CSV table of C-alpha atoms in Angstrom, one decimal:
chain,number,residue,atom,x,y,z
A,1,MET,CA,25.8,14.2,17.2
A,2,LYS,CA,25.7,10.7,15.5
A,3,GLN,CA,23.6,9.2,18.3
A,4,ASP,CA,21.2,12.1,18.3
A,5,THR,CA,20.9,11.9,14.5
A,6,THR,CA,20.2,8.2,14.7
A,7,LYS,CA,17.6,8.7,17.4
A,8,ILE,CA,15.9,11.5,15.6
A,9,SER,CA,15.9,9.5,12.3
A,10,LYS,CA,14.2,6.6,14.1
A,11,PHE,CA,11.6,8.9,15.6
A,12,LEU,CA,10.9,10.4,12.1
A,13,SER,CA,10.6,7.0,10.6
A,14,TYR,CA,8.2,5.9,13.3
A,15,VAL,CA,5.8,9.0,12.9
A,16,LEU,CA,6.2,9.5,9.2
A,17,ARG,CA,6.0,5.8,8.1
A,18,HIS,CA,4.0,4.1,10.8
A,19,LYS,CA,2.3,6.0,13.6
A,20,PRO,CA,1.7,9.7,13.0
A,21,GLU,CA,-1.2,9.5,15.5
A,22,SER,CA,1.4,8.8,18.2
A,23,ILE,CA,2.0,12.5,18.3
A,24,ALA,CA,-1.5,13.4,17.2
A,25,MET,CA,-0.5,14.2,13.7
A,26,LYS,CA,-2.3,13.7,10.4
A,27,LEU,CA,-0.5,12.9,7.1
A,28,ASP,CA,-2.1,13.6,3.7
A,29,ALA,CA,-2.8,10.7,1.4
A,30,ASP,CA,0.8,11.0,-0.1
A,31,GLY,CA,2.4,11.0,3.3
A,32,TRP,CA,3.2,14.7,3.5
A,33,VAL,CA,2.9,16.9,6.6
A,34,ALA,CA,3.9,20.5,7.1
A,35,ILE,CA,7.3,20.7,8.9
A,36,ASP,CA,5.8,23.4,11.3
A,37,THR,CA,3.2,20.9,12.3
A,38,LEU,CA,5.7,18.1,12.7
A,39,LEU,CA,8.0,20.3,14.9
A,40,LEU,CA,5.0,21.5,17.0
A,41,GLN,CA,3.6,18.0,17.6
A,42,ALA,CA,7.0,16.5,18.3
A,43,SER,CA,7.7,19.2,20.9
A,44,ARG,CA,4.3,18.6,22.5
A,45,TYR,CA,5.2,14.9,22.9
A,46,GLY,CA,8.7,15.5,24.3
A,47,HIS,CA,10.8,15.4,21.2
A,48,LYS,CA,12.9,18.5,20.9
A,49,LEU,CA,13.5,19.2,17.2
A,50,ASN,CA,14.1,22.4,15.2
A,51,ARG,CA,14.2,23.0,11.5
A,52,VAL,CA,18.1,23.0,11.3
A,53,ILE,CA,18.3,19.6,13.0
A,54,LEU,CA,15.5,18.2,10.9
A,55,GLU,CA,17.1,19.3,7.6
A,56,HIS,CA,20.5,17.9,8.8
A,57,VAL,CA,18.9,14.5,9.5
A,58,VAL,CA,17.1,14.5,6.1
A,59,GLU,CA,20.3,15.5,4.3
A,60,THR,CA,22.6,13.0,6.1
A,61,ASN,CA,20.4,10.0,6.3
A,62,ASP,CA,22.3,7.3,4.5
A,63,LYS,CA,19.2,5.6,3.3
A,64,LYS,CA,17.6,8.8,2.1
A,65,ARG,CA,14.4,7.8,3.9
A,66,PHE,CA,12.9,11.3,4.0
A,67,THR,CA,11.9,13.8,1.3
A,68,LEU,CA,11.4,17.6,1.7
A,69,SER,CA,9.2,19.5,-0.7
A,70,THR,CA,10.9,21.8,-3.0
A,71,ASP,CA,10.1,24.8,-0.9
A,72,LYS,CA,11.1,22.9,2.3
A,73,SER,CA,7.8,23.5,3.9
A,74,MET,CA,6.7,19.8,3.9
A,75,ILE,CA,8.2,16.4,4.7
A,76,ARG,CA,7.4,12.8,4.1
A,77,ALA,CA,8.9,9.4,4.3
A,78,ALA,CA,10.1,8.3,0.9
A,79,GLN,CA,8.6,4.8,1.3
A,80,GLY,CA,8.0,2.0,3.8
A,81,HIS,CA,4.6,3.2,5.1
A,82,SER,CA,2.4,1.0,7.1
A,83,SER,CA,0.1,3.9,8.3
A,84,GLN,CA,-3.4,3.7,7.0
A,85,GLN,CA,-3.4,7.5,6.6
A,86,VAL,CA,-1.1,7.1,3.6
A,87,SER,CA,-2.0,5.7,0.1
A,88,MET,CA,0.7,7.3,-1.9
A,89,THR,CA,0.1,8.0,-5.6
A,90,LEU,CA,3.1,6.4,-7.3
A,91,ASN,CA,4.0,6.4,-10.9
A,92,GLU,CA,4.5,3.1,-12.5
A,93,GLN,CA,8.0,2.4,-13.8
A,94,VAL,CA,9.5,-0.2,-16.0
A,95,PRO,CA,11.9,-2.1,-13.8
A,96,PRO,CA,15.3,-3.5,-14.8
A,97,GLU,CA,15.6,-7.1,-15.8
A,98,PHE,CA,16.5,-8.2,-12.2
A,99,LEU,CA,15.9,-6.7,-8.8
A,100,TYR,CA,17.1,-8.0,-5.4
A,101,HIS,CA,15.5,-8.6,-2.0
A,102,GLY,CA,17.6,-9.0,1.1
A,103,THR,CA,16.2,-11.1,3.9
A,104,ALA,CA,17.2,-13.6,6.6
A,105,ILE,CA,17.8,-17.2,5.8
A,106,ARG,CA,15.2,-18.2,8.4
A,107,PHE,CA,12.4,-16.7,6.2
A,108,GLN,CA,13.3,-18.6,3.1
A,109,GLY,CA,10.8,-21.5,3.7
A,110,SER,CA,7.9,-19.1,4.0
A,111,ILE,CA,9.1,-17.1,1.0
A,112,ASN,CA,9.5,-20.2,-1.1
A,113,GLN,CA,5.8,-21.0,-0.4
A,114,GLN,CA,4.1,-17.6,-0.5
A,115,GLY,CA,6.6,-15.4,-2.3
A,116,LEU,CA,7.4,-12.0,-1.0
A,117,ILE,CA,4.5,-10.2,0.7
A,118,PRO,CA,4.5,-6.6,2.1
A,119,GLY,CA,3.6,-7.7,5.6
A,120,ASN,CA,2.3,-4.6,7.4
A,121,ARG,CA,3.8,-2.3,4.8
A,122,HIS,CA,2.1,-1.1,1.6
A,123,HIS,CA,4.7,-2.7,-0.7
A,124,VAL,CA,7.4,-5.2,-1.1
A,125,HIS,CA,10.8,-3.4,-1.2
A,126,LEU,CA,13.4,-4.3,-3.7
A,127,SER,CA,16.9,-3.1,-4.6
A,128,ASP,CA,18.6,-2.5,-7.9
A,129,ASN,CA,21.9,-4.0,-6.5
A,130,GLN,CA,22.9,-7.0,-4.5
A,131,GLN,CA,25.0,-5.1,-2.0
A,132,THR,CA,22.1,-3.0,-0.8
A,133,ALA,CA,19.9,-6.1,-0.5
A,134,LEU,CA,22.7,-7.9,1.4
A,135,THR,CA,22.9,-5.0,3.9
A,136,VAL,CA,19.1,-5.0,4.3
A,137,GLY,CA,19.0,-8.8,4.9
A,138,ALA,CA,21.8,-8.6,7.5
A,139,ARG,CA,19.5,-6.4,9.7
A,140,HIS,CA,17.3,-9.5,10.2
A,141,GLY,CA,19.8,-12.3,10.8
A,142,LYS,CA,22.1,-14.3,8.6
A,143,PRO,CA,21.4,-12.7,5.2
A,144,VAL,CA,20.4,-14.1,1.8
A,145,VAL,CA,19.9,-12.2,-1.4
A,146,LEU,CA,16.9,-13.2,-3.6
A,147,ILE,CA,17.1,-12.4,-7.3
A,148,ILE,CA,13.7,-11.3,-8.7
A,149,ASN,CA,12.9,-11.7,-12.4
A,150,ALA,CA,11.3,-8.2,-12.4
A,151,LYS,CA,11.1,-7.7,-16.1
A,152,THR,CA,9.2,-11.0,-16.6
A,153,MET,CA,6.8,-9.9,-13.7
A,154,TYR,CA,6.3,-6.6,-15.4
A,155,GLU,CA,5.6,-8.2,-18.8
A,156,GLN,CA,3.0,-10.4,-17.0
A,157,GLY,CA,1.1,-7.3,-15.7
A,158,PHE,CA,2.8,-6.7,-12.3
A,159,ASN,CA,3.2,-3.0,-11.4
A,160,PHE,CA,6.5,-1.5,-10.2
A,161,TYR,CA,7.2,1.9,-8.7
A,162,LEU,CA,10.4,3.7,-7.8
A,163,SER,CA,10.4,5.6,-4.6
A,164,ASP,CA,12.0,9.0,-3.9
A,165,ASN,CA,15.0,7.3,-2.5
A,166,ASN,CA,15.3,4.7,-5.4
A,167,VAL,CA,13.7,1.7,-3.6
A,168,TRP,CA,11.7,-0.4,-6.1
A,169,LEU,CA,8.2,-1.2,-4.8
A,170,THR,CA,5.7,-3.8,-5.9
A,171,ASP,CA,2.6,-5.3,-4.3
A,172,HIS,CA,3.7,-8.9,-4.2
A,173,VAL,CA,6.4,-11.2,-5.7
A,174,PRO,CA,5.0,-14.6,-6.4
A,175,ALA,CA,7.5,-17.4,-5.6
A,176,LYS,CA,7.8,-18.4,-9.3
A,177,PHE,CA,9.6,-15.1,-10.0
A,178,ILE,CA,12.3,-15.6,-7.4
A,179,LEU,CA,15.3,-17.1,-9.2
A,180,ALA,CA,17.7,-17.6,-6.4
A,181,LYS,CA,16.2,-19.3,-3.3
């Protein structure tokens, strides 16, 4: 079941974060889609899912990447969107003094020059602990954890948001706010 769960989670991430149009699906501005629509469109494009499997994947996903509506009729990705269909309304939050960003050492030169940019995503993703950041960074190569002076950024007018799965989001982190490089 683990392999199937991983494969389904990757499929859900792809369609709910990046390419809903790949299965002729439309997300609302906050990234929500009816589960019935998702299941129907997934089936039409060769992905056999049912509600029980879907809920199992959502509940057991170690990164809590997906959110179900309270009545379990809708689903969305918690964060990480690159789809132009989505422009989530996020509530501004006051960040802790420091946040962390995990990346690969090979990206440090670029980061030192331009700071952290969202790339093809809507936001830069930050963690509230170094271990999570280290795990994220290791996915991209030899990891390094950058310490972000989030409180100072906030005090200087930068906005921070907290996603459904407790990932901190911001539009950009200028290099001057990165303490450990």
